[in-house]
Coordinates of C-alpha atoms in Angstrom, one line a residue:
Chain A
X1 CA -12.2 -10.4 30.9
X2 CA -10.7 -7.4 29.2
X3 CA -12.9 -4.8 27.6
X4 CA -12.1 -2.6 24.7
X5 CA -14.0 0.7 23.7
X6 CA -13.8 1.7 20.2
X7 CA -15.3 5.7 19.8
X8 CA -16.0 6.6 16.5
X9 CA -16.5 9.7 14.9
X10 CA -20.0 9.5 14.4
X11 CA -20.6 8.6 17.7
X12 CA -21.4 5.6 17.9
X13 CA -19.2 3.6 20.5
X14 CA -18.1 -0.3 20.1
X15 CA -17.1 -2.0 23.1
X16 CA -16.1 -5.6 23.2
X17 CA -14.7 -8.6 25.9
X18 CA -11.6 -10.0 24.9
X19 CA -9.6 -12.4 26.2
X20 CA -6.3 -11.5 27.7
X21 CA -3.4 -10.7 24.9
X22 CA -5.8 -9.9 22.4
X23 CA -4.6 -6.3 21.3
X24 CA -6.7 -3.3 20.1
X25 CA -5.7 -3.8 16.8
X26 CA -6.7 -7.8 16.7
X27 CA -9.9 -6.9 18.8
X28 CA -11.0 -4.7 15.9
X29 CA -10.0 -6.7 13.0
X30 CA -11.7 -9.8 14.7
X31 CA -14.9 -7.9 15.7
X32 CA -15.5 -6.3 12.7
X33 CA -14.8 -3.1 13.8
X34 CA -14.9 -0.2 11.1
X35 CA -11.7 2.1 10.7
X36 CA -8.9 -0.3 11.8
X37 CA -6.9 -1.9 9.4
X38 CA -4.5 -4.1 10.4
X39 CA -2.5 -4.8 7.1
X40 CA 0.6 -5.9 8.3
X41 CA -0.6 -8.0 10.8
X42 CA 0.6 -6.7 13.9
X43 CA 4.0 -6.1 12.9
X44 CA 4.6 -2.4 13.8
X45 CA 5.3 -1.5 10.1
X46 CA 1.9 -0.1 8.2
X47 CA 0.4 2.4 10.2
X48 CA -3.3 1.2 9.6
X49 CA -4.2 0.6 13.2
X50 CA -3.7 4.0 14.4
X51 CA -5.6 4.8 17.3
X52 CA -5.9 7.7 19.5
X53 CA -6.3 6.5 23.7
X54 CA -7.7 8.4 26.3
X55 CA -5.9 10.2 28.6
X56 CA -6.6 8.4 31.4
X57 CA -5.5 5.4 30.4
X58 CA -2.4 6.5 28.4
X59 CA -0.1 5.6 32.1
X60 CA -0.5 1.4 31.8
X61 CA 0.8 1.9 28.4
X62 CA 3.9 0.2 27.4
X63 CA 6.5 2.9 26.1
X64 CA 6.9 3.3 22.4
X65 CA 9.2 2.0 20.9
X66 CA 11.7 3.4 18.1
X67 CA 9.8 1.8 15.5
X68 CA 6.7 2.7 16.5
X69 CA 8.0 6.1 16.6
X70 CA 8.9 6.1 13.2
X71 CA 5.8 4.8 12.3
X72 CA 3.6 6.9 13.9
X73 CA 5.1 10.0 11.4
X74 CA 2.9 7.9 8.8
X75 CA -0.5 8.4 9.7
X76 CA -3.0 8.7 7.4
X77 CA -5.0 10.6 10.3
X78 CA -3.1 13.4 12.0
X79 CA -0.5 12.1 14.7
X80 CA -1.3 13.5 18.2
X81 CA 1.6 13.9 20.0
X82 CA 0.2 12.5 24.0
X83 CA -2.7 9.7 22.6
X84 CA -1.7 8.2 19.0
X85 CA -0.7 5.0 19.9
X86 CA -0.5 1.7 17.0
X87 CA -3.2 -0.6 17.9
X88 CA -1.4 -3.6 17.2
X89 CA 1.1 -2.6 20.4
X90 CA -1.6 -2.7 22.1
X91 CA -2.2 -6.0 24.2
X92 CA -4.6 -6.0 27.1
X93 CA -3.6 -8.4 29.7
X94 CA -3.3 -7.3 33.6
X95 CA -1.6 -4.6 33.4
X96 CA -4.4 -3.2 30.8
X97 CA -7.7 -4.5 31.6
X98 CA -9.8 -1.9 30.4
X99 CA -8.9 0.7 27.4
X100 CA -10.7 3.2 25.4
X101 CA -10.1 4.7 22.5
X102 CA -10.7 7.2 19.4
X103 CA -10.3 5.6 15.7
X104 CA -9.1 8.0 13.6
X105 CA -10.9 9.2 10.5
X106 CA -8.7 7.0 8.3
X107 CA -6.2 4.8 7.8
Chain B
X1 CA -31.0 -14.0 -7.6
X2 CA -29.7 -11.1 -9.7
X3 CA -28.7 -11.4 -13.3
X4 CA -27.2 -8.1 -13.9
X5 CA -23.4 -8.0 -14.5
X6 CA -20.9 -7.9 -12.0
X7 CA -17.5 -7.8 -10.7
X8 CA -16.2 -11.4 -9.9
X9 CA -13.2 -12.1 -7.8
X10 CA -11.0 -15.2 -7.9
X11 CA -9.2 -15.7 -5.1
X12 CA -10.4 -14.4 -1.4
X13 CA -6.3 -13.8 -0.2
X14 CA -5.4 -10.2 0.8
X15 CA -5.4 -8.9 -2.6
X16 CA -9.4 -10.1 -3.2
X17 CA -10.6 -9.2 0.0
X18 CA -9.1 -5.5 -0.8
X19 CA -10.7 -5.4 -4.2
X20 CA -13.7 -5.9 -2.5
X21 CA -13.0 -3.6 0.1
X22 CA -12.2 -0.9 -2.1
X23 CA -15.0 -1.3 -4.9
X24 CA -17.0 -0.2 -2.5
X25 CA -15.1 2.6 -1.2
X26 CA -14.5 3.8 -4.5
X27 CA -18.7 3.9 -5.1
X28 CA -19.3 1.0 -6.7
X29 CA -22.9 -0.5 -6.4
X30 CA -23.0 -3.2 -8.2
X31 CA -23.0 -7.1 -7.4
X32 CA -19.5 -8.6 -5.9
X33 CA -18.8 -12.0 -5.9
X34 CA -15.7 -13.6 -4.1
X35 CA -14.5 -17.1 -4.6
X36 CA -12.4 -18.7 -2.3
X37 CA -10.7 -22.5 -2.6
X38 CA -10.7 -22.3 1.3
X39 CA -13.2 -22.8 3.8
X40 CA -12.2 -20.4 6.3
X41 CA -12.7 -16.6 6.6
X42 CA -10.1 -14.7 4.8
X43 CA -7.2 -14.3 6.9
X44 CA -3.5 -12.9 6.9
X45 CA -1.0 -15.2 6.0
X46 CA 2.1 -13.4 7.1
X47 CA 1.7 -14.0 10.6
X48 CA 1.6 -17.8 10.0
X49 CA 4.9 -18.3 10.2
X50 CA 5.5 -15.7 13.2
X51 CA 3.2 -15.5 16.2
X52 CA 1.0 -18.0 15.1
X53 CA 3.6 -21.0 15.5
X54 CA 5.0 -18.7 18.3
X55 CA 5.8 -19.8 22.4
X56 CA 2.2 -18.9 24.3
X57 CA 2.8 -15.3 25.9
X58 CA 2.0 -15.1 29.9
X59 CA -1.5 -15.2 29.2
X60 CA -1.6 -18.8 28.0
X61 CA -3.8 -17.8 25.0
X62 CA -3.1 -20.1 22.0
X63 CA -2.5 -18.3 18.9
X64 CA -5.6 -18.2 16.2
X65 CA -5.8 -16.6 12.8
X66 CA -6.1 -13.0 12.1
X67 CA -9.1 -12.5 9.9
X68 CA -8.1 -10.1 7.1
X69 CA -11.8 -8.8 7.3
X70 CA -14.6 -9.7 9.9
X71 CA -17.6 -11.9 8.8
X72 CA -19.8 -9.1 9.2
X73 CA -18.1 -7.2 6.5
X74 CA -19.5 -9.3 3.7
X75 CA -22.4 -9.1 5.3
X76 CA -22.4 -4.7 5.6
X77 CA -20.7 -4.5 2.8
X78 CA -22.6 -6.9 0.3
X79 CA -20.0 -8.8 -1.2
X80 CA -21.7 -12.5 -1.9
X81 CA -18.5 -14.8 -0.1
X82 CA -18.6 -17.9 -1.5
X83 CA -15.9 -19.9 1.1
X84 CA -14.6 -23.3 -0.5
X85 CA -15.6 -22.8 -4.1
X86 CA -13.1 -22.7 -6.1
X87 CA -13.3 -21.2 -10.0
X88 CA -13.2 -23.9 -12.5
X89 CA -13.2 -22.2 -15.7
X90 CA -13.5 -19.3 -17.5
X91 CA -15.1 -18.7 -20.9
X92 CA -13.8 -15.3 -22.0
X93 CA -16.5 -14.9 -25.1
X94 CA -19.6 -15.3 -23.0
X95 CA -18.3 -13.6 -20.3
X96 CA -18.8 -16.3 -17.4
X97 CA -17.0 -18.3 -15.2
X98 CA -17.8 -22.0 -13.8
X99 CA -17.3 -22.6 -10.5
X100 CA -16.7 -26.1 -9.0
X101 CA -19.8 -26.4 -7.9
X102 CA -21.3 -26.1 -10.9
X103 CA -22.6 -22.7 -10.8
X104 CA -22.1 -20.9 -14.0
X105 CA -22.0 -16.8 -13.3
X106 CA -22.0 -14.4 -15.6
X107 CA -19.5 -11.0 -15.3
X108 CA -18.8 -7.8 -16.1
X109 CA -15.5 -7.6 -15.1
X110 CA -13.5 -10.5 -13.1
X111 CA -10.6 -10.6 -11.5
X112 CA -7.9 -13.0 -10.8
X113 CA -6.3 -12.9 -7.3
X114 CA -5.5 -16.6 -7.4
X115 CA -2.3 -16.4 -5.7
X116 CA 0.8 -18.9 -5.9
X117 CA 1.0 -22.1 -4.3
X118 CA 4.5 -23.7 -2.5
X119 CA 6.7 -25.4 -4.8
X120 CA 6.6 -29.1 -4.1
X121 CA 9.6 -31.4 -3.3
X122 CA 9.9 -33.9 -5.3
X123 CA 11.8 -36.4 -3.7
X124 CA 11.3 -39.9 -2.0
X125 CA 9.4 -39.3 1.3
X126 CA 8.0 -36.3 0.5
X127 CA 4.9 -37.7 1.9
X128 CA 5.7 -38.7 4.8
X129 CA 4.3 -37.5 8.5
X130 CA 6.2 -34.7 9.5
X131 CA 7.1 -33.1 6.4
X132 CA 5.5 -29.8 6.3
X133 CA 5.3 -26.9 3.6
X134 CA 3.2 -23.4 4.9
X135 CA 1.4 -21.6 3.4
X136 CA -2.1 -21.8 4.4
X137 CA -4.2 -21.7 7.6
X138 CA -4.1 -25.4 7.4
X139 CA -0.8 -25.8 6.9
X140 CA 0.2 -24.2 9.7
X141 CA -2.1 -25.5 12.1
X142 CA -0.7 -29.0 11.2
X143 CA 3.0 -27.3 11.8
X144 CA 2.1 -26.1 14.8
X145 CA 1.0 -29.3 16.0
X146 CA 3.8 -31.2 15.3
X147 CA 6.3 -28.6 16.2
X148 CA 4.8 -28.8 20.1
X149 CA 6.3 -32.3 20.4
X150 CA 9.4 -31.9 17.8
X151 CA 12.7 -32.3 19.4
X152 CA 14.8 -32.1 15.9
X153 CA 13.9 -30.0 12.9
X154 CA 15.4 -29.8 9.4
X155 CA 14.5 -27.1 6.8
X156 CA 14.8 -27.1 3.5
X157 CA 15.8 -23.7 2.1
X158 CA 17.0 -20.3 3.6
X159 CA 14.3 -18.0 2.3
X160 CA 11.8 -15.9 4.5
X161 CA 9.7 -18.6 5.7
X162 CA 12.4 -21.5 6.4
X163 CA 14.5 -18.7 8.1
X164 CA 10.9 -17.5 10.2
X165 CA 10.4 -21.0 11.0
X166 CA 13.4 -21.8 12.2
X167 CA 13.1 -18.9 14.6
X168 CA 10.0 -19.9 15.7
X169 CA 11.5 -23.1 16.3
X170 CA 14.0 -22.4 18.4
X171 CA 11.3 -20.4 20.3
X172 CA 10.4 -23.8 21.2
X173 CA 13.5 -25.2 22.0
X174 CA 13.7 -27.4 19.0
X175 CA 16.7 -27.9 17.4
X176 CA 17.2 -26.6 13.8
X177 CA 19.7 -27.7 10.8
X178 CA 18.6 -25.6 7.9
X179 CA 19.7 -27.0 4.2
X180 CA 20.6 -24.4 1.6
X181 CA 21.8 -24.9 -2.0
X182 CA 23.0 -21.2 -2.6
X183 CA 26.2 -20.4 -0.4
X184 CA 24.1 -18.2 1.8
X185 CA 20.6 -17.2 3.5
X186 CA 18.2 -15.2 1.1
X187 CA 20.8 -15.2 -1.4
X188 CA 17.8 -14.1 -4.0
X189 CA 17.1 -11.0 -2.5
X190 CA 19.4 -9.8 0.1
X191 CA 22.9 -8.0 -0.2
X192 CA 25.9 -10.5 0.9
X193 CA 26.3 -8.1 4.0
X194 CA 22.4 -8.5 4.7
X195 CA 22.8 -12.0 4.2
X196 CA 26.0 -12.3 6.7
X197 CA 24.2 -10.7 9.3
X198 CA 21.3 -12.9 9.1
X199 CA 23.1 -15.9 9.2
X200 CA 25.2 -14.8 12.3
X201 CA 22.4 -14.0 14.5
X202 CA 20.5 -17.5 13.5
X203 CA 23.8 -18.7 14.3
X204 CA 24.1 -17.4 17.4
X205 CA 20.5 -18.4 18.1
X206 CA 21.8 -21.7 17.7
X207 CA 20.2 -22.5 14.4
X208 CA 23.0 -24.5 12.7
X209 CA 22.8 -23.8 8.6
X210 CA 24.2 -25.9 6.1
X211 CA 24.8 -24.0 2.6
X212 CA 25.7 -25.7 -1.1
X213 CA 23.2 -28.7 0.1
X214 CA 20.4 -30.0 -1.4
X215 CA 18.0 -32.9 0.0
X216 CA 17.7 -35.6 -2.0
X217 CA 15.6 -38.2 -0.2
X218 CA 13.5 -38.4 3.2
X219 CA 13.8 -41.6 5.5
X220 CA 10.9 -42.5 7.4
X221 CA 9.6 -45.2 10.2
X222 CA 6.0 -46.5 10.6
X223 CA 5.1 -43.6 7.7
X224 CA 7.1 -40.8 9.6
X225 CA 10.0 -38.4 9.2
X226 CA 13.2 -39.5 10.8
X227 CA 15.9 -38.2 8.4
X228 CA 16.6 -36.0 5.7
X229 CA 19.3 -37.1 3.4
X230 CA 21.5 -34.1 2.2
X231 CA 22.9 -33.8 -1.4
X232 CA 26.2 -34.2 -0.1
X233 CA 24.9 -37.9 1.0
X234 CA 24.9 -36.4 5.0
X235 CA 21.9 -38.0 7.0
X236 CA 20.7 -35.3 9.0
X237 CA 18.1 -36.7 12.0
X238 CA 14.6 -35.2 12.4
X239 CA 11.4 -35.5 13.2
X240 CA 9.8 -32.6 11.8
X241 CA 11.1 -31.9 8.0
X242 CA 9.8 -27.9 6.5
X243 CA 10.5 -27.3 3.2
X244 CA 10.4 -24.1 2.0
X245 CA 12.3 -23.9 -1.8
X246 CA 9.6 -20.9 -3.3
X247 CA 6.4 -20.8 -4.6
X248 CA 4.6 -21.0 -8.2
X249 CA 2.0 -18.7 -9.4
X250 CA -1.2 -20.0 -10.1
X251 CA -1.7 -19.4 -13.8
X252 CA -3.5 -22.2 -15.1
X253 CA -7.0 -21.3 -15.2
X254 CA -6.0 -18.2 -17.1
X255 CA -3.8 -20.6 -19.2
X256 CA -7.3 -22.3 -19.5
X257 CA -9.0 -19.2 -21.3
X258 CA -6.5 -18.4 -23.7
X259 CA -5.3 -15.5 -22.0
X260 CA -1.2 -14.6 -22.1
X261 CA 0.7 -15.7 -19.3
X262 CA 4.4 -16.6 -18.4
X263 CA 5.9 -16.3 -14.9
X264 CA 2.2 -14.7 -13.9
X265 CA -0.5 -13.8 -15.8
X266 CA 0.1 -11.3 -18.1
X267 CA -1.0 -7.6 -17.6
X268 CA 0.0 -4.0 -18.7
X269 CA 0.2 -1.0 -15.8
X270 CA -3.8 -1.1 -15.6
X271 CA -3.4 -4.7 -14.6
X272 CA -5.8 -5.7 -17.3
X273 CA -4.9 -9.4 -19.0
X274 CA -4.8 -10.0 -22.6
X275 CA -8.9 -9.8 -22.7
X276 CA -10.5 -6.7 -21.6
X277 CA -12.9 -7.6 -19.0
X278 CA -9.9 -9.7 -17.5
X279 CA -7.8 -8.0 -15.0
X280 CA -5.2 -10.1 -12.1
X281 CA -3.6 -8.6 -9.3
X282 CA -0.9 -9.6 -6.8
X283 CA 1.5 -13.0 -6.5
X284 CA -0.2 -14.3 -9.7
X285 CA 0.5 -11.3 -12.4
X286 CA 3.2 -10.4 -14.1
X287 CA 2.9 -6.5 -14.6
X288 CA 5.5 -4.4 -16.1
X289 CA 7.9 -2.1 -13.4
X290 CA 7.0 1.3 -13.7
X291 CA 10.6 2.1 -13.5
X292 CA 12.2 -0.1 -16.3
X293 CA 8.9 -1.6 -18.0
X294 CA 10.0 -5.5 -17.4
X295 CA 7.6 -7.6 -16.5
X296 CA 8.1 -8.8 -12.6
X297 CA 6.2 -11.0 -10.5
X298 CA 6.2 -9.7 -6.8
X299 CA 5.1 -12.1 -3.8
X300 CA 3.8 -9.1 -1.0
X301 CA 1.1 -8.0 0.9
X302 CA 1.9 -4.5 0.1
X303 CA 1.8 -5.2 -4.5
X304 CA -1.4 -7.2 -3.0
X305 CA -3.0 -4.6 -1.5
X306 CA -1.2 -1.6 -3.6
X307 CA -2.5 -3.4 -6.6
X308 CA -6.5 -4.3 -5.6
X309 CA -6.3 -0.6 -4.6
X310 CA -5.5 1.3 -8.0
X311 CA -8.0 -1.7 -9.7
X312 CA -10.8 -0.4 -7.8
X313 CA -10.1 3.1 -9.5
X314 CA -10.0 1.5 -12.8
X315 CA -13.0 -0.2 -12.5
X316 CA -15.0 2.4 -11.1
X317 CA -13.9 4.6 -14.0
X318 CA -10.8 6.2 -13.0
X319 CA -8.2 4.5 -15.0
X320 CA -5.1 4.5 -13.0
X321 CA -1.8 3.1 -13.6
X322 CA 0.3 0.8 -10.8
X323 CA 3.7 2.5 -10.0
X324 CA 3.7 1.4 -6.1
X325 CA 7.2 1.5 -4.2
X326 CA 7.9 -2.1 -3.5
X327 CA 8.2 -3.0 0.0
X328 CA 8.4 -6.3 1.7
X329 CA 9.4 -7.5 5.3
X330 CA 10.5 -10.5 7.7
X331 CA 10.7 -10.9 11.3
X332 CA 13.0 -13.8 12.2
X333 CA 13.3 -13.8 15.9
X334 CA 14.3 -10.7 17.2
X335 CA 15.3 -9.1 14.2
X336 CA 13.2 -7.2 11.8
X337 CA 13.9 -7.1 7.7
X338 CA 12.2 -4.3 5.6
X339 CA 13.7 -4.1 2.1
X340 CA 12.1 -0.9 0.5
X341 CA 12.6 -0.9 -4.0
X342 CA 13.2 -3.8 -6.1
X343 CA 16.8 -4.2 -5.7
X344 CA 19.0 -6.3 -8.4
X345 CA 20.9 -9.2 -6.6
X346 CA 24.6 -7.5 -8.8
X347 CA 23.4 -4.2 -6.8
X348 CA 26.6 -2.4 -4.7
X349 CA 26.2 -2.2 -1.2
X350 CA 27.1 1.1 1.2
X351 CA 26.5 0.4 4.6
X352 CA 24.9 2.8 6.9
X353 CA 25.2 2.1 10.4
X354 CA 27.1 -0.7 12.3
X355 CA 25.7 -4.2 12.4
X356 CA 27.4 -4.9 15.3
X357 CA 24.5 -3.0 17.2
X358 CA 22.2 -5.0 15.5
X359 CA 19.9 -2.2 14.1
X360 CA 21.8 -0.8 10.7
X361 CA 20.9 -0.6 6.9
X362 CA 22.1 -1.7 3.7
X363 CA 21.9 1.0 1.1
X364 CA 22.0 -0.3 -2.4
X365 CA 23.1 1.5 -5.8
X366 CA 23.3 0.2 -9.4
X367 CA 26.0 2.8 -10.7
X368 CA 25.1 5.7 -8.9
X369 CA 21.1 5.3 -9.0
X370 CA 19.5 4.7 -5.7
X371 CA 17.7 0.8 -6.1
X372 CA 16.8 0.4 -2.5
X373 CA 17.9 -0.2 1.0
X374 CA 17.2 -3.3 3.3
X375 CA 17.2 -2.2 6.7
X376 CA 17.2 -4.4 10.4
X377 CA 15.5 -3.6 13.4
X378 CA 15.5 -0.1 11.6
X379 CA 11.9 1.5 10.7
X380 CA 13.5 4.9 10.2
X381 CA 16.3 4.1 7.2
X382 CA 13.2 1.7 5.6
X383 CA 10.7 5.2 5.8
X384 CA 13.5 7.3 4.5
X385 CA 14.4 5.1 1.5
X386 CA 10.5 4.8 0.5
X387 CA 10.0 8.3 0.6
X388 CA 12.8 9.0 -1.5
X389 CA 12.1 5.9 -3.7
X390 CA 8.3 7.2 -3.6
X391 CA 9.7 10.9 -4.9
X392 CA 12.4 9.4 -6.7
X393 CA 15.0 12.3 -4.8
X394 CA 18.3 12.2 -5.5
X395 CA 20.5 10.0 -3.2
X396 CA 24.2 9.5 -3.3
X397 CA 26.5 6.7 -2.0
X398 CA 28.6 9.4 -0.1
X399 CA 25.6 11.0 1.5
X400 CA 24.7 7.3 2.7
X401 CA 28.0 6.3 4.2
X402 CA 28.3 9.7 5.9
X403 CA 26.3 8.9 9.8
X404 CA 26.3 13.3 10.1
X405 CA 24.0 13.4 7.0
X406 CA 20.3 13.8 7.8
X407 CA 18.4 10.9 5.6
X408 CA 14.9 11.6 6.9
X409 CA 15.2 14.9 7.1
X410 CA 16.5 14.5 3.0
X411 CA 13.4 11.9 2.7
X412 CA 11.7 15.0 3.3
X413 CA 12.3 17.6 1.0
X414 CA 10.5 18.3 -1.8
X415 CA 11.4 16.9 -5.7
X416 CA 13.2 18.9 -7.5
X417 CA 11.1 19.7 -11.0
X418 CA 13.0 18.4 -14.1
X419 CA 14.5 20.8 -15.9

C-alpha cells in the first residue's frame, strides 16, 4: 500500500497508507491533513494544494504540464523552481509508491 | 450545553464549510453551529459529474467523494456539525432558528448557505427508473449505478453538467443524444465561437446533439426509462434519461422570515439580508456586482468560497465589501473551460489563438471594455484575463487579436493610478 509523508512547518510529520490512485492532494483532504486545500477538486486550476517534494523523489514524477505551469505562478507560498509540484497531480500508484513532502505555509 | 450567542450556519455546501473555516481563522472564538439537510460529510460537488462517474483508472479504485473538510476538522476546530438536520424556521425578532428536529437555537449572527436545488421536469415519466438529475452525493451515486449497465443515454439540456455527463458517458461507451432547446450548447454563457467549438469536439466524440428540442414526455416499461419523446414528436430510445435544464435557489426559508428575496436572497456588498443579524452567501443570494451594482445570482465554488471568505471578516469586525473576480470552469472530456468575468451573452468576441489546436481563447468586449475571456485547455489566457480583470488594466481588442503581444506579461504590470 502507498505511503504519503506530509512535513509540516512545525515539525510535526503526517504520514498515511493510501490506496493506489489516491493523490497527495486527496490523501490530505481525506486525512484531515492541515495546510492543503483542495478547492477545486483536483482540477489543476486553484493552486491550494501546493506542495513542495523532496528531492529524491522528484525523478517518478509525472512532467508538468502547461497548466500546471501556469498555475504554479499562483502560489500563495513561494514557488520553488525544482520541488513545487500541485498535489492534486499527484497520484501514487506503482510508479510512486512512497512520496514525501513539505506543505507550504499557506495556501 | 452553552447558551451564549453564536454564529449559526445553514447549509454545510462549500460556502458553509468555508465560513466555518474561516471564522476561525479570522479569531473568532465563539460557538459555531452548522446545519446540513445531508447525512454525509461535507463534500465537493464539482467532481460529481467528472471523475466520480468516470472509467476506473489502472488501479481499479472506484471513485468516492472528496470530503471538502475531514471529520476531524469539526472536531479540532469546534464547529458543532449537525449532519441531516435541516433548518426549519427562522424567527428574526427573537433571534432563533428551529431546526427539524425540533431544536430551537438561539444566534447571534446566522447565515444562509442554503444553496439551489435542480430544476425539476415536469413532464409524464419524470418518475420513472432511470431518470436522473445530479446534484448531490446521492444523486450521483445512483447515476453511476445505472450508467455501468446503460447502453443508450439521452440528456436533457446542453449546460455544464448535461455536457460533463455526456462526456463521462461516452467514457463508458454509452451512447449519448443530448436535447437542447436553444440552437446551441451553453448558449447562456458562452460566446457562439465557444459554443461551436464545444459542440464539434462532443461531436467528434460521438455525442450526437439535437438543438431547438424540448422533451415533452418519458415512456417507460415495467416502471423504467425506455424513451424520451422530443418536442418535435421524435422518440429518441434510452435507458438512462439525465436532465439537466438549471437549478433554483433556495429562498424559501428566508421567504419564511420576512426577509427580501427575488432570484436569491437579497443582500447589499456586506452580504447582509434585509435583517441585520441575517447574512447569505453563495448560489442562494443575490448581491449587487461590484462593477455595475445589479443584483446577480452566481452558481460557483469560487463566489462560494470568495464570499464565506470576506463574511468571516465582517463578522469578526472587519467590515469588508465582496468585489471577487468571477471565475467558473468545466471539464468535458478532454477539454477544459475557465471563463474568467461576468460576461454579457450580446458581448463581441476577438479570438486569440486557433481552435483548430484545440487550446485557444475567446476574448470578450462590450464596446471597447474588457468583460472577460473564456479560454480551452488554456490556464495561461484564463490567469492573464483575471489578473487584469482583478486590476481592472486596460485591455484592447487589437492587443488581443495580435499573437506577438505579451498578455501575461501585460497581466502583470502595475495599474495605472487614475488621473
Amino acid at each position: 500500500m502507498p505511503t504519503i509523508t506530509y512535513h509540516h512547518l512545525d515539525g510535526s510529520v503526517d504520514e498515511i497508507d493510501v490506496v493506489p490512485g489516491t493523490s497527495v492532494m486527496r490523501g490530505a483532504v481525506a486525512g484531515g491533513i492541515a495546510g492543503i486545500v483542495g478547492e477545486c477538486g483536483g482540477q489543476a486550476i486553484c493552486a491550494t494544494c501546493h506542495v513542495y517534494v523532496r528531492p529524491e523523489y522528484l525523478a517518478a514524477l509525472p512532467p508538468l504540464s502547461e497548466d500546471e505551469e501556469e498555475m504554479l505562478e499562483e502560489t500563495a507560498a513561494p514557488r520553488d523552481p525544482e520541488r513545487s509540484r500541485l498535489g492534486c497531480q499527484l497520484k501514487t500508484g506503482p510508479r510512486l509508491e512512497k512520496i514525501v513532502v513539505d506543505v507550504p505555509a499557506e495556501q | 450545553m452553552s447558551t451564549a450567542r453564536g454564529i449559526v450556519i445553514v447549509g454545510s455546501g462549500q460556502g458553509g464549510v468555508q465560513l466555518a473555516d474561516s471564522l476561525r481563522g479570522e479569531g473568532y472564538t465563539g460557538p459555531i453551529d452548522l446545519f446540513g439537510t445531508e447525512v454525509h460529510l461535507p463534500y465537493q460537488r464539482p467532481p460529481l459529474s467528472k471523475d466520480f462517474l468516470g472509467v476506473p483508472d489502472e488501479t481499479g479504485q472506484d471513485a468516492t467523494a472528496l470530503p471538502i473538510r475531514a471529520e476531524k476538522f469539526f472536531v479540532e476546530r469546534d464547529v458543532t456539525f449537525h449532519p441531516g438536520v435541516g433548518v426549519e424556521t427562522i424567527d428574526p425578532a427573537a433571534a432563533t432558528i428551529t431546526a427539524v428536529d425540533g431544536q430551537v437555537l438561539p444566534y447571534r449572527d446566522l447565515v444562509l448557505a442554503t444553496g439551489a436545488r435542480n430544476r425539476a421536469l415536469r413532464i409524464p415519466g419524470a418518475e420513472l427508473a432511470g431518470v436522473h438529475s445530479l446534484r448531490t452525493l446521492d444523486d450521483a451515486a445512483a447515476l453511476r449505478a445505472d450508467l455501468l449497465t446503460a447502453r443508450r443515454a439521452l440528456v436533457v439540456g446542453a449546460g455544464f453538467i448535461g455536457l460533463e455527463f455526456a462526456a463521462s458517458a461516452r467514457a463508458h461507451g454509452v451512447e449519448v443524444t443530448v436535447l437542447e432547446m436553444a440552437p446551441r450548447m451553453m448558449g447562456r454563457v458562452l460566446s457562439p465561437e465557444m459554443s461551436d467549438h464545444f459542440h464539434g469536439q462532443h461531436t467528434a466524440a460521438g455525442v450526437r446533439t439535437v438543438f431547438g428540442e424540448g422533451i415533452t414526455e418519458i415512456l417507460g416499461e415495467d416502471g423504467r426509462v425506455v424513451a424520451g419523446v422530443g418536442s418535435s414528436g421524435t422518440r429518441y430510445p434510452a435507458d438512462l434519461v439525465v436532465v439537466g435544464v438549471g437549478v433554483l435557489p433556495n429562498i424559501e426559508i428566508a421567504q419564511q422570515a420576512g426577509l427580501a428575496v427575488g432570484n436569491g436572497i437579497v443582500v447589499d456588498e456586506y452580504l447582509r439580508s434585509s435583517d441585520p443579524h441575517v447574512w447569505a452567501l453563495g448560489d442562494c443570494c443575490a448581491y449587487p456586482d461590484a462593477r455595475t451594482g445589479a443584483l446577480i445570482r452566481l452558481e460557483s465554488v469560487q463566489n462560494a468560497v470568495d464570499q464565506a471568505k470576506i463574511l468571516a471578516r465582517t463578522l469578526t469586525g472587519t467590515p469588508t465589501p465582496y468585489a471577487a473576480t468571477p471565475w467558473f470552469w468545466s471539464h468535458q472530456g478532454g477539454n477544459r473551460l475557465q471563463i474568467a468575468g461576468l460576461i454579457p451573452t450580446d458581448a463581441r468576441s476577438v479570438l486569440r489563438g486557433d481552435p483548430a489546436s484545440g487550446s485557444f481563447s475567446v476574448f470578450r468586449f462590450v464596446g471597447d471594455d474588457f468583460a472577460g475571456a473564456e479560454s480551452v485547455n488554456n490556464a495561461a489566457d484564463h490567469l492573464a484575463a483575471r489578473r487584469i480583470l482583478d486590476r481592472s488594466l486596460p485591455l484592447t481588442p487589437e492587443q488581443v487579436a495580435d499573437p506577438t503581444f505579451d498578455l501575461k506579461g501585460h497581466s502583470r504590470t502595475s495599474p495605472v493610478p487614475a488621473a
